[in-house]
Amino acid sequence: MPQLSLTSAEQPYCQVDYDSRNRWVRATWRGFINPQHALQSIVSSLNTLSTPAVTLFLNDNSQVLNPWFDSLTWLRYAWDSTDTPPPTCVAHVMQPGGDANVGDLDTTWTRSAGTELQLFESVDEAEDWLRGCHQKE
């Protein structure tokens, strides 16, 4: 599956790709994220997100520089724009200091879709949890 990089002012701010070894889609957000640009990027990432075999998703905000950016809202709109069911497991890595804003996350779509969402402070912890999700399949 092709890798997708979305850029802002020549600096990458989101990279969406399929990790074939681990069998999950990963979105890695970097730098300052303008929420409007992030929402506009949905159309560009639909092919990656609508891969039929995708049941696991790693959403990495560990490199986001904004005071607050809820990329779960982006994911909800992205999956609502496809005919593919949302993933069964989503590992969401918070941006540094983001744990103070956990209550601000829009998690209603994950509950209503039957998606299990876990929040993490490190990418390593998120990857370990997703590997465990493979065992549930």
Coordinates of C-alpha atoms in Angstrom, one line a residue:
M1 CA 0.0 0.0 0.0
P2 CA 1.4 3.4 -0.8
Q3 CA 2.5 5.8 1.9
L4 CA 0.8 9.2 2.1
S5 CA 2.5 12.3 3.4
L6 CA 0.4 15.4 3.9
T7 CA 2.4 18.7 4.1
S8 CA 1.9 22.2 5.4
A9 CA 4.3 24.9 4.5
E10 CA 6.7 22.3 3.1
Q11 CA 7.0 20.5 6.5
P12 CA 5.3 17.1 6.9
Y13 CA 2.5 17.3 9.4
C14 CA 0.8 13.9 8.8
Q15 CA 2.0 10.7 7.4
V16 CA -0.5 7.8 6.9
D17 CA 0.8 4.4 5.9
Y18 CA 0.1 0.7 6.2
D19 CA 2.6 -1.3 8.3
S20 CA 2.4 -4.7 6.5
R21 CA 4.6 -6.4 9.1
N22 CA 2.3 -5.5 12.0
R23 CA -0.9 -5.3 9.8
W24 CA -2.1 -1.9 11.0
V25 CA -2.5 1.6 9.7
R26 CA -0.4 4.3 11.3
A27 CA -1.0 8.1 11.3
T28 CA 2.0 10.1 12.5
W29 CA 1.3 13.8 13.2
R30 CA 4.3 16.2 13.3
G31 CA 4.8 19.8 14.1
F32 CA 2.1 22.5 14.4
I33 CA -1.3 21.0 13.2
N34 CA -3.8 23.4 11.9
P35 CA -7.1 21.6 12.5
Q36 CA -8.6 23.0 9.3
H37 CA -5.7 21.6 7.2
A38 CA -6.1 18.2 9.0
L39 CA -9.8 18.0 8.2
Q40 CA -9.1 18.9 4.6
S41 CA -6.6 16.1 4.3
I42 CA -9.3 13.4 4.8
V43 CA -9.9 12.9 1.1
S44 CA -6.2 12.3 0.4
S45 CA -6.0 9.5 3.0
L46 CA -9.2 7.6 2.2
N47 CA -7.5 5.0 0.1
T48 CA -5.2 4.1 2.9
L49 CA -7.9 4.1 5.5
S50 CA -10.3 2.0 3.4
T51 CA -8.0 -1.0 3.0
P52 CA -10.3 -4.0 3.8
A53 CA -7.7 -5.8 5.9
V54 CA -7.2 -2.9 8.3
T55 CA -8.6 -3.7 11.8
L56 CA -6.0 -1.9 13.9
F57 CA -5.0 1.7 13.9
L58 CA -2.1 3.6 15.6
N59 CA -2.7 7.3 15.9
D60 CA 0.6 9.0 17.0
N61 CA 0.4 12.6 18.3
S62 CA 3.7 12.3 20.2
Q63 CA 5.4 14.9 17.8
V64 CA 2.6 17.5 17.8
L65 CA 3.7 21.0 18.9
N66 CA 0.2 22.6 19.3
P67 CA -1.1 23.2 22.7
W68 CA -4.1 20.9 21.8
F69 CA -5.1 18.9 18.7
D70 CA -7.7 16.2 18.7
S71 CA -6.8 13.9 15.8
L72 CA -9.5 11.5 16.9
T73 CA -12.0 14.0 15.4
W74 CA -10.1 13.7 12.1
L75 CA -10.3 9.9 12.3
R76 CA -14.0 10.0 12.9
Y77 CA -14.6 12.1 9.8
A78 CA -12.2 10.0 7.8
W79 CA -13.9 6.7 8.5
D80 CA -17.4 8.2 8.2
S81 CA -16.3 9.2 4.6
T82 CA -15.6 5.6 3.6
D83 CA -17.6 2.4 3.2
T84 CA -15.1 0.5 5.3
P85 CA -16.0 -0.2 8.9
P86 CA -13.8 1.5 11.5
P87 CA -11.0 -0.5 13.1
T88 CA -11.6 -2.8 16.0
C89 CA -8.7 -1.3 18.0
V90 CA -7.3 2.2 18.0
A91 CA -4.2 3.1 20.0
H92 CA -4.0 6.8 20.5
V93 CA -0.6 8.2 21.6
M94 CA -1.2 11.5 23.3
Q95 CA 0.9 14.5 22.5
P96 CA 3.4 15.6 25.3
G97 CA 1.4 17.0 28.2
G98 CA -1.8 15.9 26.5
D99 CA -3.0 13.8 29.4
A100 CA -4.4 16.9 31.0
N101 CA -6.8 17.1 28.0
V102 CA -8.1 13.5 27.9
G103 CA -11.6 14.7 28.8
D104 CA -11.6 16.8 25.7
L105 CA -11.2 13.8 23.4
D106 CA -14.3 12.9 21.2
T107 CA -14.5 9.2 21.8
T108 CA -18.3 8.8 21.2
W109 CA -17.7 7.5 17.7
T110 CA -15.4 4.7 18.9
R111 CA -17.9 3.5 21.4
S112 CA -20.8 3.6 19.0
A113 CA -18.8 1.8 16.3
G114 CA -17.7 -0.9 18.7
T115 CA -14.1 0.2 18.4
E116 CA -11.8 -0.3 21.5
L117 CA -9.8 2.8 22.1
Q118 CA -6.8 3.0 24.4
L119 CA -4.7 6.1 25.2
F120 CA -1.0 5.9 25.6
E121 CA 1.9 8.2 26.5
S122 CA 4.5 6.3 24.4
V123 CA 4.5 4.8 20.9
D124 CA 6.1 1.6 22.3
E125 CA 3.2 1.0 24.7
A126 CA 0.7 1.6 22.0
E127 CA 2.4 -0.9 19.6
D128 CA 2.5 -3.5 22.4
W129 CA -1.2 -3.1 23.0
L130 CA -2.0 -3.4 19.3
R131 CA 0.0 -6.6 19.0
G132 CA -2.2 -7.9 21.8
C133 CA -5.2 -7.0 19.8
H134 CA -4.0 -9.3 17.0
Q135 CA -4.4 -12.2 19.5
K136 CA -8.1 -11.3 20.0
E137 CA -8.8 -11.6 16.2

